[in-house]
Short mmCIF file of N, CA, C and O in Angstrom, two decimals:
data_model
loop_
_atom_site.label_atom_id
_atom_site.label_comp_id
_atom_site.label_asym_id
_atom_site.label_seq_id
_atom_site.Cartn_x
_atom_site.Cartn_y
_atom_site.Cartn_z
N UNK A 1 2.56 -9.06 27.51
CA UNK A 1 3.16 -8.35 26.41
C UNK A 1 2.62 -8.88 25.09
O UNK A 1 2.11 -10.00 25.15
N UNK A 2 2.65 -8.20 23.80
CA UNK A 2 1.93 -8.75 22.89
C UNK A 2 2.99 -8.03 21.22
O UNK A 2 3.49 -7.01 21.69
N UNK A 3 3.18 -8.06 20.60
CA UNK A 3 3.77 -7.66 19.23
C UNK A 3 3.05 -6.89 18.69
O UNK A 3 1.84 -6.98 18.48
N UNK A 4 4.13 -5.65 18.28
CA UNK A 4 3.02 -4.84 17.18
C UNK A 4 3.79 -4.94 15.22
O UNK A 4 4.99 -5.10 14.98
N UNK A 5 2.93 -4.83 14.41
CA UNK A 5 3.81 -4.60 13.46
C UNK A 5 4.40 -3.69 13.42
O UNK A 5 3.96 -2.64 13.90
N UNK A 6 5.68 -3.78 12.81
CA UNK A 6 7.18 -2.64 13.05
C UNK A 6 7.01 -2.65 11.30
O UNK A 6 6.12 -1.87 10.95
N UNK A 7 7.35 -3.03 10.71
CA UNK A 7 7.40 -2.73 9.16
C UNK A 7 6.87 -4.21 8.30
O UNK A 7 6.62 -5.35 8.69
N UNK A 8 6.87 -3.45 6.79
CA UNK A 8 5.91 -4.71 6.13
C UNK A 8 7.31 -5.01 5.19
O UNK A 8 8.21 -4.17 5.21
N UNK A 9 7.42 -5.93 4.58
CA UNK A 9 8.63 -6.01 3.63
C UNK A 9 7.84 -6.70 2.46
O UNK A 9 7.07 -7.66 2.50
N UNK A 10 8.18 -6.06 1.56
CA UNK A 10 7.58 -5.74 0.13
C UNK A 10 9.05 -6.56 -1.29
O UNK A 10 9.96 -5.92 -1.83
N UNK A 11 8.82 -7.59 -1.41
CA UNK A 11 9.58 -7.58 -2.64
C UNK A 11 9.42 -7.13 -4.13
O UNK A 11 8.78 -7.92 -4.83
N UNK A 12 9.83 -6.15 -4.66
CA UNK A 12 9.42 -5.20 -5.69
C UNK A 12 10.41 -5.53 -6.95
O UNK A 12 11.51 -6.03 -6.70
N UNK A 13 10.03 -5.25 -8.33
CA UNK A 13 11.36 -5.40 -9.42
C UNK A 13 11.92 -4.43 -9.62
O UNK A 13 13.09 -4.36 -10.00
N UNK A 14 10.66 -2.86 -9.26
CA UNK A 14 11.30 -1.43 -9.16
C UNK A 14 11.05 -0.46 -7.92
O UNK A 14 10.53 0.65 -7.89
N UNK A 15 11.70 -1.36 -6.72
CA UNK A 15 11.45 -0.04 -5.50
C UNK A 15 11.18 0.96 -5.62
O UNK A 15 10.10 1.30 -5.15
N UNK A 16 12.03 1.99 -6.34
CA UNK A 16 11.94 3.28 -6.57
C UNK A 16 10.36 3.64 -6.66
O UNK A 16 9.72 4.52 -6.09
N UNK A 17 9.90 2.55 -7.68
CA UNK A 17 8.65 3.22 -8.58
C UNK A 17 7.29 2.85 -7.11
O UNK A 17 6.38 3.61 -6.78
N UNK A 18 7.56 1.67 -6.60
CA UNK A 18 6.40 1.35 -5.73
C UNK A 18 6.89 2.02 -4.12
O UNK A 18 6.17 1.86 -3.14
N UNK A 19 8.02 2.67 -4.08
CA UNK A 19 8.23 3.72 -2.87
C UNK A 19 7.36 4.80 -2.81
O UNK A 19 6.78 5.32 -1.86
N UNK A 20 7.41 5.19 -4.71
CA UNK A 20 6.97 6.58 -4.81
C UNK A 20 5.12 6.45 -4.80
O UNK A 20 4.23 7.20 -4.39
N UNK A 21 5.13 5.34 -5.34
CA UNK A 21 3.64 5.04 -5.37
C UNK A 21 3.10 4.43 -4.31
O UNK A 21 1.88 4.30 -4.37
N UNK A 22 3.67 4.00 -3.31
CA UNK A 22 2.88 3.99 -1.83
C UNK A 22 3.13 5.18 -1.14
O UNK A 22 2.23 5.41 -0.32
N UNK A 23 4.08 6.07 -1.17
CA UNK A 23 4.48 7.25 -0.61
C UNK A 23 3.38 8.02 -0.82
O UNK A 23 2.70 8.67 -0.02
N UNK A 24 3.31 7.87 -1.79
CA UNK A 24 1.79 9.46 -2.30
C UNK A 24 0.82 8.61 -1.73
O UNK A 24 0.39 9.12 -0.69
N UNK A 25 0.19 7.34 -2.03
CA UNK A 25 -1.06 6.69 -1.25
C UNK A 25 -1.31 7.11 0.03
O UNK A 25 -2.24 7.86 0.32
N UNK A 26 -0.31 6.53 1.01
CA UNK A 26 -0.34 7.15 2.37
C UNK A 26 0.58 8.38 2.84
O UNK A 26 1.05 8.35 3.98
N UNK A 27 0.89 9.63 1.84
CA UNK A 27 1.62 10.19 2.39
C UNK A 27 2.55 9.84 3.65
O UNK A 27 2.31 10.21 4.80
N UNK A 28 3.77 8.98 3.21
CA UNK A 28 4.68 8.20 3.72
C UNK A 28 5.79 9.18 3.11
O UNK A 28 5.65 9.79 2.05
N UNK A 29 6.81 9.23 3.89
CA UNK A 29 8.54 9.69 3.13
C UNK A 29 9.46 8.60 3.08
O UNK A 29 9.30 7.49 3.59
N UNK A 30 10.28 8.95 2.54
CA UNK A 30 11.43 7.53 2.29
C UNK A 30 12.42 7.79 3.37
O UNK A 30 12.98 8.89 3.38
N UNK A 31 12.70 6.90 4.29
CA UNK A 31 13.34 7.08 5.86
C UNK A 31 14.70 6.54 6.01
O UNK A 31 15.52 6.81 6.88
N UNK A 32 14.87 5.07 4.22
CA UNK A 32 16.10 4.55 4.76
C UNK A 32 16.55 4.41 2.75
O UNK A 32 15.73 4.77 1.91
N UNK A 33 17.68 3.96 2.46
CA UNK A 33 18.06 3.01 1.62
C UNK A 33 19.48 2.40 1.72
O UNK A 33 20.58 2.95 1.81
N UNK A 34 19.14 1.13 1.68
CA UNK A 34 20.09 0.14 2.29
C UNK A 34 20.82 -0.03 1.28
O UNK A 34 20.22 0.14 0.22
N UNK A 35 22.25 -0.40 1.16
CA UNK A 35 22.94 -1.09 -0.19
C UNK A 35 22.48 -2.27 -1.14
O UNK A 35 22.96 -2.82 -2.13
N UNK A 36 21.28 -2.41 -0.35
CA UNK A 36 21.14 -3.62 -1.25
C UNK A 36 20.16 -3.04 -2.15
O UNK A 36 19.88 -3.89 -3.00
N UNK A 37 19.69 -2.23 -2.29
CA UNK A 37 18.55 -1.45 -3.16
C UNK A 37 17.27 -1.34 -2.18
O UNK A 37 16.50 -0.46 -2.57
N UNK A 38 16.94 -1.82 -1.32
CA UNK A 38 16.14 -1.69 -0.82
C UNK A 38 15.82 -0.11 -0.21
O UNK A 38 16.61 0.82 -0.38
N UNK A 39 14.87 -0.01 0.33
CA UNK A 39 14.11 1.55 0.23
C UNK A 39 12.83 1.43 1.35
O UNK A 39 11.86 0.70 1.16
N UNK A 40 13.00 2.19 2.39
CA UNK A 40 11.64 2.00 3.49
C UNK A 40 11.44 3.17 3.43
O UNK A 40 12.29 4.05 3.29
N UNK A 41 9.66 3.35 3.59
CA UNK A 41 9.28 5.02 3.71
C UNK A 41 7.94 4.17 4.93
O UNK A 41 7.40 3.08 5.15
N UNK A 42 7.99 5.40 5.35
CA UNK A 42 7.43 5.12 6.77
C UNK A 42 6.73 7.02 6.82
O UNK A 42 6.94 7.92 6.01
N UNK A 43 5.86 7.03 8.14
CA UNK A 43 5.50 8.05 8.72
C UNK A 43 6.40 9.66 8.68
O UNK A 43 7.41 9.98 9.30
N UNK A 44 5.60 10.41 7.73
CA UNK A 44 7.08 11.60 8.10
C UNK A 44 7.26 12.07 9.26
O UNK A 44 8.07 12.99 9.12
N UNK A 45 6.92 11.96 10.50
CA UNK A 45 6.82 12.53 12.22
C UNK A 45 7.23 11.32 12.67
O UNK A 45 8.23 11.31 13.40
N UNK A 46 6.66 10.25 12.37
CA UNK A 46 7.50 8.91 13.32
C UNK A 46 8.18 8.02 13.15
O UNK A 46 8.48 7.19 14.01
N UNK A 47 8.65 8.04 11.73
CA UNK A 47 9.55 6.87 11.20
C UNK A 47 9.43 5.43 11.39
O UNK A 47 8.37 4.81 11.32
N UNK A 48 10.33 5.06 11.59
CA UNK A 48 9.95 3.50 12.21
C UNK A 48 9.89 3.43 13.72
O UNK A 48 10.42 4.32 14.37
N UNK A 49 9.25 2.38 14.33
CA UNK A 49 8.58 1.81 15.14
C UNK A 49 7.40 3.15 15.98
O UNK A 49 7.13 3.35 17.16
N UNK A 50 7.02 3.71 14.92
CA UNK A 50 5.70 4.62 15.12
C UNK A 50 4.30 3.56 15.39
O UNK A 50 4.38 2.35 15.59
N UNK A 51 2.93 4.45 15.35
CA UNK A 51 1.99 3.57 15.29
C UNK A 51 1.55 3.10 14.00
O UNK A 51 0.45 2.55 13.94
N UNK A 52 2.16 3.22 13.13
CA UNK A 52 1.82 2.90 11.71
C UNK A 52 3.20 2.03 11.28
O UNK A 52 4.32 2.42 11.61
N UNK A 53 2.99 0.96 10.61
CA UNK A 53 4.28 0.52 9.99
C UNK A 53 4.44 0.84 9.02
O UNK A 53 3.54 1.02 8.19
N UNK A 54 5.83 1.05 8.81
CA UNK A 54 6.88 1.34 7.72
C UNK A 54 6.94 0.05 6.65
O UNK A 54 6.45 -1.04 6.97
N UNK A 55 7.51 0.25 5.47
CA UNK A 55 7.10 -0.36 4.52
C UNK A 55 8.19 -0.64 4.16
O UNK A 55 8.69 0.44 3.83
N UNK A 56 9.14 -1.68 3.96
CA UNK A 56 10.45 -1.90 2.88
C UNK A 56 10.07 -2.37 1.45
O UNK A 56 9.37 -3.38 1.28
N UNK A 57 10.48 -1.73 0.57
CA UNK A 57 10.77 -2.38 -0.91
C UNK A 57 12.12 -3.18 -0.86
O UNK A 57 13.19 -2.72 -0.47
N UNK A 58 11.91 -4.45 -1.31
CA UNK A 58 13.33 -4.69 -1.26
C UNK A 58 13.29 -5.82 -2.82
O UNK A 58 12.66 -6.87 -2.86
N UNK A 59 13.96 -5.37 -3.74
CA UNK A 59 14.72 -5.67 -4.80
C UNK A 59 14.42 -7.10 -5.27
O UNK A 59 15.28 -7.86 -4.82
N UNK A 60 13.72 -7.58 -5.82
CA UNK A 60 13.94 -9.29 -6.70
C UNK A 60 13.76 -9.18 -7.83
O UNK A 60 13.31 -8.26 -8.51
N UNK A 61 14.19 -10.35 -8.12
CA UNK A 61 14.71 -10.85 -10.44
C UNK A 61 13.56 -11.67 -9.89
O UNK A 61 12.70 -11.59 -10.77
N UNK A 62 13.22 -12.20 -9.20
CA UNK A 62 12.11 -13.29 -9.05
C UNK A 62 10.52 -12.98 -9.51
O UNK A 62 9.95 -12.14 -8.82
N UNK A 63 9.81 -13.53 -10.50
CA UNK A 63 8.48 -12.88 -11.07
C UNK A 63 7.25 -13.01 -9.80
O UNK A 63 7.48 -14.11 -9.30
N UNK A 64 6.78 -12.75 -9.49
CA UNK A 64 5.58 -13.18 -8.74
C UNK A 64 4.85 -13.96 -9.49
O UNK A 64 4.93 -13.90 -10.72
N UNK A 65 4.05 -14.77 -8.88
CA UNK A 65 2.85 -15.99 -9.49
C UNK A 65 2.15 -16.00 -8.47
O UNK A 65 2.39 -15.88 -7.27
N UNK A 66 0.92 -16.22 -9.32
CA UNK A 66 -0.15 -15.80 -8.40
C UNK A 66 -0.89 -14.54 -7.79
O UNK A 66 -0.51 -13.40 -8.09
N UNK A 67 -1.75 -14.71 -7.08
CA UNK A 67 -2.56 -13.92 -6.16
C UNK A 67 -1.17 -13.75 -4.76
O UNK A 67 -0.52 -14.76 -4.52
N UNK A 68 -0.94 -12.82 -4.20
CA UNK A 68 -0.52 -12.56 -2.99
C UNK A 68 -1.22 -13.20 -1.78
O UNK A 68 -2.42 -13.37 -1.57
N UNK A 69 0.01 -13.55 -0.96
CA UNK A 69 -1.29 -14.42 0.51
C UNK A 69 -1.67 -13.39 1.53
O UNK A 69 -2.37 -13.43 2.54
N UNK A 70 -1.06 -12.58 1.00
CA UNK A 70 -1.13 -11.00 1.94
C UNK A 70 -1.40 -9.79 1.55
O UNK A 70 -0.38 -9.15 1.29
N UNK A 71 -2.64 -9.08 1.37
CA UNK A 71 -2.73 -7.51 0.80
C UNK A 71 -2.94 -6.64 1.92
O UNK A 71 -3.15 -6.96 3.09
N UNK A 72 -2.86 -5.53 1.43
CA UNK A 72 -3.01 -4.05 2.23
C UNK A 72 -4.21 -3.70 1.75
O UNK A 72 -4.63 -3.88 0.61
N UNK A 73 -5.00 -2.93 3.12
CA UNK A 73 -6.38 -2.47 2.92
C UNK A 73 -6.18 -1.20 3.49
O UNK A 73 -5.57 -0.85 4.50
N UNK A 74 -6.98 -0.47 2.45
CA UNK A 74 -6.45 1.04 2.80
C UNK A 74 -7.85 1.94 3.12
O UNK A 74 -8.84 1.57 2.49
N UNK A 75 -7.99 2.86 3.86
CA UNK A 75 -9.32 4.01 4.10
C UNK A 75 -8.37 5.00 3.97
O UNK A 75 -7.19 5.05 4.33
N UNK A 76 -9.35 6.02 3.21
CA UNK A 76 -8.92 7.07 3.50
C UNK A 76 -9.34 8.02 4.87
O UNK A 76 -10.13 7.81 5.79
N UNK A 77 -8.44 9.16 4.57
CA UNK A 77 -9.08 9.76 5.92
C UNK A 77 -9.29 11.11 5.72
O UNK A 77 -9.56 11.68 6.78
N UNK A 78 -9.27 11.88 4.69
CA UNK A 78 -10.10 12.70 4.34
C UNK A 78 -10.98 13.05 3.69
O UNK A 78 -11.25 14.25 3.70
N UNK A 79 -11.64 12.27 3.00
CA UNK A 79 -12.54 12.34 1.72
C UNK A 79 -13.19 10.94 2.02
O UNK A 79 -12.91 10.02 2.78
N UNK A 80 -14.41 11.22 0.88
CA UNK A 80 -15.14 9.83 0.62
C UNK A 80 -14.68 8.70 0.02
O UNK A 80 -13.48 8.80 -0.25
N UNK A 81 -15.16 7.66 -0.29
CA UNK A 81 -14.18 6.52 -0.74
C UNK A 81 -14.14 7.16 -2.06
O UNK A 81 -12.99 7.42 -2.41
N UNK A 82 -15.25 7.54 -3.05
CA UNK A 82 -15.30 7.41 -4.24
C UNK A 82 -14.04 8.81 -4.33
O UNK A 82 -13.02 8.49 -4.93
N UNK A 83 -14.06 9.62 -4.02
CA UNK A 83 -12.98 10.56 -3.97
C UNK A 83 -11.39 9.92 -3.62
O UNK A 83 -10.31 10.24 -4.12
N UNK A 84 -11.66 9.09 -2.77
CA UNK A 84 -9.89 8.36 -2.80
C UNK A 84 -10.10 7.46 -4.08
O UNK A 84 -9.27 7.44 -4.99
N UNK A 85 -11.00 6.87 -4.09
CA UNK A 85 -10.48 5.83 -5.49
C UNK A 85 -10.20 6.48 -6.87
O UNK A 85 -9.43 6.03 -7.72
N UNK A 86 -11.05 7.75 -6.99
CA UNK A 86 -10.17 8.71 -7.93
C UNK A 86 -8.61 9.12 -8.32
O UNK A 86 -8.04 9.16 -9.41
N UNK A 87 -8.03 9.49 -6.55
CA UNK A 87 -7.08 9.78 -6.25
C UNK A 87 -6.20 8.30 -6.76
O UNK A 87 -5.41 8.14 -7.68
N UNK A 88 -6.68 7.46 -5.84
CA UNK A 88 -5.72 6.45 -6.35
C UNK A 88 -5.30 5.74 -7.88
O UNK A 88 -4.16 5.55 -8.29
N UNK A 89 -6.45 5.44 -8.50
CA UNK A 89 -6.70 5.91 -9.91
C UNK A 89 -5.47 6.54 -10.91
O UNK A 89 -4.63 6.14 -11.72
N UNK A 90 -5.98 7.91 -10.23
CA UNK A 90 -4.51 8.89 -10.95
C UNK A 90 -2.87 8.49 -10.45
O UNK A 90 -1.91 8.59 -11.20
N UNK A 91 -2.82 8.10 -9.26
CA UNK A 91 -1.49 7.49 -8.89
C UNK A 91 -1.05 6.55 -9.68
O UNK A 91 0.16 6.61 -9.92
N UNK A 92 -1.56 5.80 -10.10
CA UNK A 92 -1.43 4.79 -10.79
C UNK A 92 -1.90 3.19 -10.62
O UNK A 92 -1.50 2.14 -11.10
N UNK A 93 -2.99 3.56 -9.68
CA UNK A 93 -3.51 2.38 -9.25
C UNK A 93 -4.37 1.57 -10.37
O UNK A 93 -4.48 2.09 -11.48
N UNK A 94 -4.77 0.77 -10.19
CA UNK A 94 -5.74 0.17 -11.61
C UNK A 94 -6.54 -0.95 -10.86
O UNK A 94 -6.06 -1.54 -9.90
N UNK A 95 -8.01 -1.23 -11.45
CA UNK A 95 -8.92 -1.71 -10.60
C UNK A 95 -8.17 -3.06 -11.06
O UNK A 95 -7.37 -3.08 -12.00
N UNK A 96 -8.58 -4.37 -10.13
CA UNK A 96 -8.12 -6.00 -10.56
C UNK A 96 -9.51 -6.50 -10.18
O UNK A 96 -10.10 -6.22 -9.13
N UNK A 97 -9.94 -7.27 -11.14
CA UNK A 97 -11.19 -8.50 -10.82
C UNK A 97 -10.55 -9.85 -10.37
O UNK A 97 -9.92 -10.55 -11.16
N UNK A 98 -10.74 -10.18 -9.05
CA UNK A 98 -10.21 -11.46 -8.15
C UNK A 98 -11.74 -12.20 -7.61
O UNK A 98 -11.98 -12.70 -6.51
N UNK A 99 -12.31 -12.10 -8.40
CA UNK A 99 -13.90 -12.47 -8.38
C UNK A 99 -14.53 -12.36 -7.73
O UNK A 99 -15.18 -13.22 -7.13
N UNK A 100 -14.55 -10.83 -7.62
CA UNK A 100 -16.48 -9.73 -6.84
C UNK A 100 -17.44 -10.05 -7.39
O UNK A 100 -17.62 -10.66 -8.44
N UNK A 101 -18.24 -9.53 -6.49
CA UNK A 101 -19.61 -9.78 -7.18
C UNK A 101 -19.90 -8.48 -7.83
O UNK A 101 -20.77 -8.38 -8.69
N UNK A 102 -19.38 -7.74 -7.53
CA UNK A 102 -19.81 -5.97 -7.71
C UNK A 102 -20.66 -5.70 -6.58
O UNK A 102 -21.30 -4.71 -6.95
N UNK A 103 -20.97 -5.94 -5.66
CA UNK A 103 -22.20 -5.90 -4.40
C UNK A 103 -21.14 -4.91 -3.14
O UNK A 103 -21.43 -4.03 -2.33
N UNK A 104 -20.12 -5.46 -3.43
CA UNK A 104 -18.83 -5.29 -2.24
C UNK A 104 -19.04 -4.21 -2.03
O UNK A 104 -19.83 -3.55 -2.71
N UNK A 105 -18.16 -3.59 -0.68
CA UNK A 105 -18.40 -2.17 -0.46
C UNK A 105 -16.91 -1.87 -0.51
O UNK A 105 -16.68 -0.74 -0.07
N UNK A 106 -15.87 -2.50 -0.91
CA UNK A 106 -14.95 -1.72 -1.41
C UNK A 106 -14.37 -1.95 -2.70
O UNK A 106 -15.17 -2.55 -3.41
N UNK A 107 -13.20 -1.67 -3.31
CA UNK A 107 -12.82 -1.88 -4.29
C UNK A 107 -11.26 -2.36 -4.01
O UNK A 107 -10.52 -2.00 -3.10
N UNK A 108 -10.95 -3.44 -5.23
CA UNK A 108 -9.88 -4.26 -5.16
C UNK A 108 -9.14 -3.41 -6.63
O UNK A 108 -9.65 -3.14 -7.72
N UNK A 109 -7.66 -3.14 -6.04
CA UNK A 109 -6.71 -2.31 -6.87
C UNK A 109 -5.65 -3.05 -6.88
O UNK A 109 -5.51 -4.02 -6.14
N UNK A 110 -4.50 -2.48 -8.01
CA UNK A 110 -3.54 -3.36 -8.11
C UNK A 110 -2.46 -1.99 -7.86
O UNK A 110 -2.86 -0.86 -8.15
N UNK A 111 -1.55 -2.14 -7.49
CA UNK A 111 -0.42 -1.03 -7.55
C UNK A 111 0.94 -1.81 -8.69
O UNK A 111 1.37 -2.94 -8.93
N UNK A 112 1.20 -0.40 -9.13
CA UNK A 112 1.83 -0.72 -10.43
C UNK A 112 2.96 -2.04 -10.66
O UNK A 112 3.29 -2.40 -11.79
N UNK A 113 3.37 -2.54 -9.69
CA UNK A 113 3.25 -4.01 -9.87
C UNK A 113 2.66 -5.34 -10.10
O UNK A 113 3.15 -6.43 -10.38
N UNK A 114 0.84 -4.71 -9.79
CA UNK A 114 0.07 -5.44 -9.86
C UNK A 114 0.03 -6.25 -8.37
O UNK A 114 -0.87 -7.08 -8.21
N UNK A 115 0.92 -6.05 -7.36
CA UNK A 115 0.04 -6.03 -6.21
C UNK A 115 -1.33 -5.21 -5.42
O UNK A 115 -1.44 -4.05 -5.02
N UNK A 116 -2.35 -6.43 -5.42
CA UNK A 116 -3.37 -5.90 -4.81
C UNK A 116 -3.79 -5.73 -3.75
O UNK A 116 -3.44 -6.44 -2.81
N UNK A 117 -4.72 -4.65 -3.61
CA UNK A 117 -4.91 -4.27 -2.38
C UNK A 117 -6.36 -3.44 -2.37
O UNK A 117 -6.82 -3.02 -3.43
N UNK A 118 -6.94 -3.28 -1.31
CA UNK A 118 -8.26 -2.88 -1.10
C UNK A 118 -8.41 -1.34 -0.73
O UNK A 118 -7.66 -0.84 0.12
N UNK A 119 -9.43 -0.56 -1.41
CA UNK A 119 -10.12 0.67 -0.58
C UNK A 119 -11.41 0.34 0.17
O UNK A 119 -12.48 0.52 -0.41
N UNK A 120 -11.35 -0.16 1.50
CA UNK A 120 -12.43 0.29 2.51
C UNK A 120 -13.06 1.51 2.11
O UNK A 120 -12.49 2.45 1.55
N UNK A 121 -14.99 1.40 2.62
CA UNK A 121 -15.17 2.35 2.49
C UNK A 121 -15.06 3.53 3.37
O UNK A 121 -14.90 4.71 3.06
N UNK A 122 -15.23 2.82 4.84
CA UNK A 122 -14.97 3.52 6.32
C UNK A 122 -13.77 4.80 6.09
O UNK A 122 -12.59 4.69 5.77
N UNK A 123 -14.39 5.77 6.32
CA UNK A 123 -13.14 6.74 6.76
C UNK A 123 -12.64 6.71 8.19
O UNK A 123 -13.27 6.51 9.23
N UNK A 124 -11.15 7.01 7.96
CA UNK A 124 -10.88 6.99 9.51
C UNK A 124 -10.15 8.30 9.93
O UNK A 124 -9.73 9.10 9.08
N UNK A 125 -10.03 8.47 11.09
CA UNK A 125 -9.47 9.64 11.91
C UNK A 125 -7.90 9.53 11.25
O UNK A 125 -7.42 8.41 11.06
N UNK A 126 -7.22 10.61 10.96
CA UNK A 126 -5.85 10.65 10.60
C UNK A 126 -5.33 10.66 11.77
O UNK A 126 -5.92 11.19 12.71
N UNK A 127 -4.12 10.09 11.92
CA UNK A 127 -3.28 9.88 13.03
C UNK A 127 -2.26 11.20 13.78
O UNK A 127 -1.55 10.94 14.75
#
């Protein structure tokens, strides 16, 4: 037997805003919200424990410092990269320099918290 990821848990200062802005990234829907403010959007056909994990925002006063020890790397799966990094772009993504060379074959983004995360260039099969 072996573990799969079931969901990622995300501490955010505005769930709402990084629900809606990973929601449109991976066309994700919002599946739960807990009393505590927290907010999971996951797969709209499989919800949680699908083949894709679900995502919790969950609520802190606490600032982040630093670089994250953990990012999300994203492909798209219908278009070329330079066509998703457009897309993402307009979402509200914004490029971050974490010291490329510019040589790389993908690009490092920040989501409107300024967590970063990667566009692969590989497209992949939609699920």
């Amino acid at each position: 037997m072996a573990c799969r990821i079931s969901e990622l848990v995300i501490d955010a200062a505005d769930p709402d805003r990084l629900a809606a802005f990973w929601s449109d990234v991976l066309g994700y829907v919002e599946l739960e919200r807990e009393a505590d403010g927290s907010i999971e959007i996951g797969p709209p056909d499989a919800g949680f424990g699908g083949p894709q994990p679900t995502l919790v925002f969950s609520p802190t006063d606490t600032p982040r410092t630093g670089r994250l020890r953990l990012h999300i790397d994203v492909n798209a799966t219908d278009r070329d990269q330079d066509a998703e990094l457009e897309r993402l772009l307009a979402l509200g993504a914004r490029p971050v320099d974490i010291g490329q060379t510019g040589t790389e074959s993908w690009h490092v983004l920040a989501d409107p918290e300024g967590n970063e995360f990667c566009l692969l260039r590989a497209r992949l099969k939609p699920l």
